Amino acid sequence: GLGESIAIVGPNGSGKSTFVKILAGLVRPDRGKVAYISQGAEIKPEERYKHLGMVSPELALYEELSANENLRFAAEVMGLTVTDQEIDALMDEFGLLGRGPDHVGTYSSGMRHRLKFVAALLKNPSLLLLDEPTVMLDDDGSARVWEAISRRNLALVIATNDAAEAKRAQRQIMMGAGGA
């Protein structure tokens, strides 16, 4: 449900990232299935992407493009119409206002990671999947991310090794070692 949050915790190699990728539909589970239910009806797998956003260290940005070009491309792929004002508001929220025209290749690793949050929130998802969401961020970047998330009524799944980050979630699921 909206506003609910779950942290997936466990040692490296326990399957946290794989679990998030399965939830995102990027990896098929060996068995079982993932069902998304909204207002009592299952959302078709091919429609899920409209409802969920994902931030992961593995997600790629096009370094030779500007931040704005990356965001416009992402919006186009998702079939979204976004205004310059909406992009600027999100860029501002993540401390990137005025940096939209700059090539992503000139960004620090923290700025690139904050830009991934901007991209994930472009479509106003109802579910946000976060894989190690603040591992690339300094304290200021982390604070901005959690403030932005707290302003939205989102369902959250957070895969993390960070105990403080896991405590942000209402519930924790422990993944066992040795793969999932």
PDB file of C-alpha atoms in Angstrom, residues 71-134:
ATOM      1  CA  LEU A  71      15.756  12.967 -18.325  1.00  0.00           C
ATOM      2  CA  ARG A  72      13.961  13.798 -21.600  1.00  0.00           C
ATOM      3  CA  PHE A  73      15.114  10.472 -23.056  1.00  0.00           C
ATOM      4  CA  ALA A  74      13.928   8.580 -19.961  1.00  0.00           C
ATOM      5  CA  ALA A  75      10.566  10.372 -20.120  1.00  0.00           C
ATOM      6  CA  GLU A  76      10.179   9.542 -23.813  1.00  0.00           C
ATOM      7  CA  VAL A  77      10.964   5.864 -23.248  1.00  0.00           C
ATOM      8  CA  MET A  78       8.361   5.781 -20.458  1.00  0.00           C
ATOM      9  CA  GLY A  79       5.789   7.559 -22.629  1.00  0.00           C
ATOM     10  CA  LEU A  80       5.645  10.580 -20.318  1.00  0.00           C
ATOM     11  CA  THR A  81       5.063  14.213 -21.063  1.00  0.00           C
ATOM     12  CA  VAL A  82       7.074  16.303 -18.621  1.00  0.00           C
ATOM     13  CA  THR A  83       7.463  20.050 -18.608  1.00  0.00           C
ATOM     14  CA  ASP A  84      10.706  21.957 -18.112  1.00  0.00           C
ATOM     15  CA  GLN A  85       9.182  23.264 -14.866  1.00  0.00           C
ATOM     16  CA  GLU A  86       8.616  19.711 -13.568  1.00  0.00           C
ATOM     17  CA  ILE A  87      12.202  18.767 -14.434  1.00  0.00           C
ATOM     18  CA  ASP A  88      13.558  21.963 -12.804  1.00  0.00           C
ATOM     19  CA  ALA A  89      11.494  21.372  -9.645  1.00  0.00           C
ATOM     20  CA  LEU A  90      12.900  17.836  -9.289  1.00  0.00           C
ATOM     21  CA  MET A  91      16.439  18.983 -10.100  1.00  0.00           C
ATOM     22  CA  ASP A  92      16.091  21.676  -7.425  1.00  0.00           C
ATOM     23  CA  GLU A  93      14.776  19.179  -4.895  1.00  0.00           C
ATOM     24  CA  PHE A  94      17.918  17.058  -5.380  1.00  0.00           C
ATOM     25  CA  GLY A  95      20.365  19.975  -5.332  1.00  0.00           C
ATOM     26  CA  LEU A  96      20.987  19.928  -9.093  1.00  0.00           C
ATOM     27  CA  LEU A  97      19.185  23.084 -10.204  1.00  0.00           C
ATOM     28  CA  GLY A  98      21.144  24.894 -12.916  1.00  0.00           C
ATOM     29  CA  ARG A  99      23.159  21.773 -13.751  1.00  0.00           C
ATOM     30  CA  GLY A 100      20.602  20.372 -16.243  1.00  0.00           C
ATOM     31  CA  PRO A 101      22.490  21.565 -19.364  1.00  0.00           C
ATOM     32  CA  ASP A 102      25.796  20.074 -18.131  1.00  0.00           C
ATOM     33  CA  HIS A 103      27.041  16.745 -19.466  1.00  0.00           C
ATOM     34  CA  VAL A 104      26.561  13.966 -16.928  1.00  0.00           C
ATOM     35  CA  GLY A 105      30.219  13.049 -17.525  1.00  0.00           C
ATOM     36  CA  THR A 106      31.141  16.227 -15.621  1.00  0.00           C
ATOM     37  CA  TYR A 107      29.026  15.215 -12.590  1.00  0.00           C
ATOM     38  CA  SER A 108      30.484  13.799  -9.375  1.00  0.00           C
ATOM     39  CA  SER A 109      29.380  10.256  -8.456  1.00  0.00           C
ATOM     40  CA  GLY A 110      26.978  11.712  -5.858  1.00  0.00           C
ATOM     41  CA  MET A 111      25.412  14.089  -8.392  1.00  0.00           C
ATOM     42  CA  ARG A 112      24.939  11.217 -10.853  1.00  0.00           C
ATOM     43  CA  HIS A 113      23.260   9.169  -8.159  1.00  0.00           C
ATOM     44  CA  ARG A 114      20.924  12.048  -7.202  1.00  0.00           C
ATOM     45  CA  LEU A 115      20.056  12.391 -10.906  1.00  0.00           C
ATOM     46  CA  LYS A 116      18.889   8.750 -10.858  1.00  0.00           C
ATOM     47  CA  PHE A 117      16.356   9.731  -8.183  1.00  0.00           C
ATOM     48  CA  VAL A 118      15.161  12.607 -10.379  1.00  0.00           C
ATOM     49  CA  ALA A 119      14.707  10.139 -13.268  1.00  0.00           C
ATOM     50  CA  ALA A 120      12.886   7.606 -11.060  1.00  0.00           C
ATOM     51  CA  LEU A 121      10.495  10.247  -9.706  1.00  0.00           C
ATOM     52  CA  LEU A 122       9.700  11.805 -13.107  1.00  0.00           C
ATOM     53  CA  LYS A 123       6.710   9.531 -13.527  1.00  0.00           C
ATOM     54  CA  ASN A 124       5.416   9.990 -10.005  1.00  0.00           C
ATOM     55  CA  PRO A 125       5.550   6.260  -9.188  1.00  0.00           C
ATOM     56  CA  SER A 126       3.412   4.654  -6.508  1.00  0.00           C
ATOM     57  CA  LEU A 127       6.227   2.187  -5.678  1.00  0.00           C
ATOM     58  CA  LEU A 128       9.899   3.101  -5.406  1.00  0.00           C
ATOM     59  CA  LEU A 129      12.470   0.286  -5.423  1.00  0.00           C
ATOM     60  CA  LEU A 130      15.790   1.373  -3.916  1.00  0.00           C
ATOM     61  CA  ASP A 131      18.923  -0.756  -4.154  1.00  0.00           C
ATOM     62  CA  GLU A 132      21.636   0.614  -1.815  1.00  0.00           C
ATOM     63  CA  PRO A 133      20.053   4.063  -2.232  1.00  0.00           C
ATOM     64  CA  THR A 134      22.603   6.208  -0.413  1.00  0.00           C
TER      65      THR A 134
END
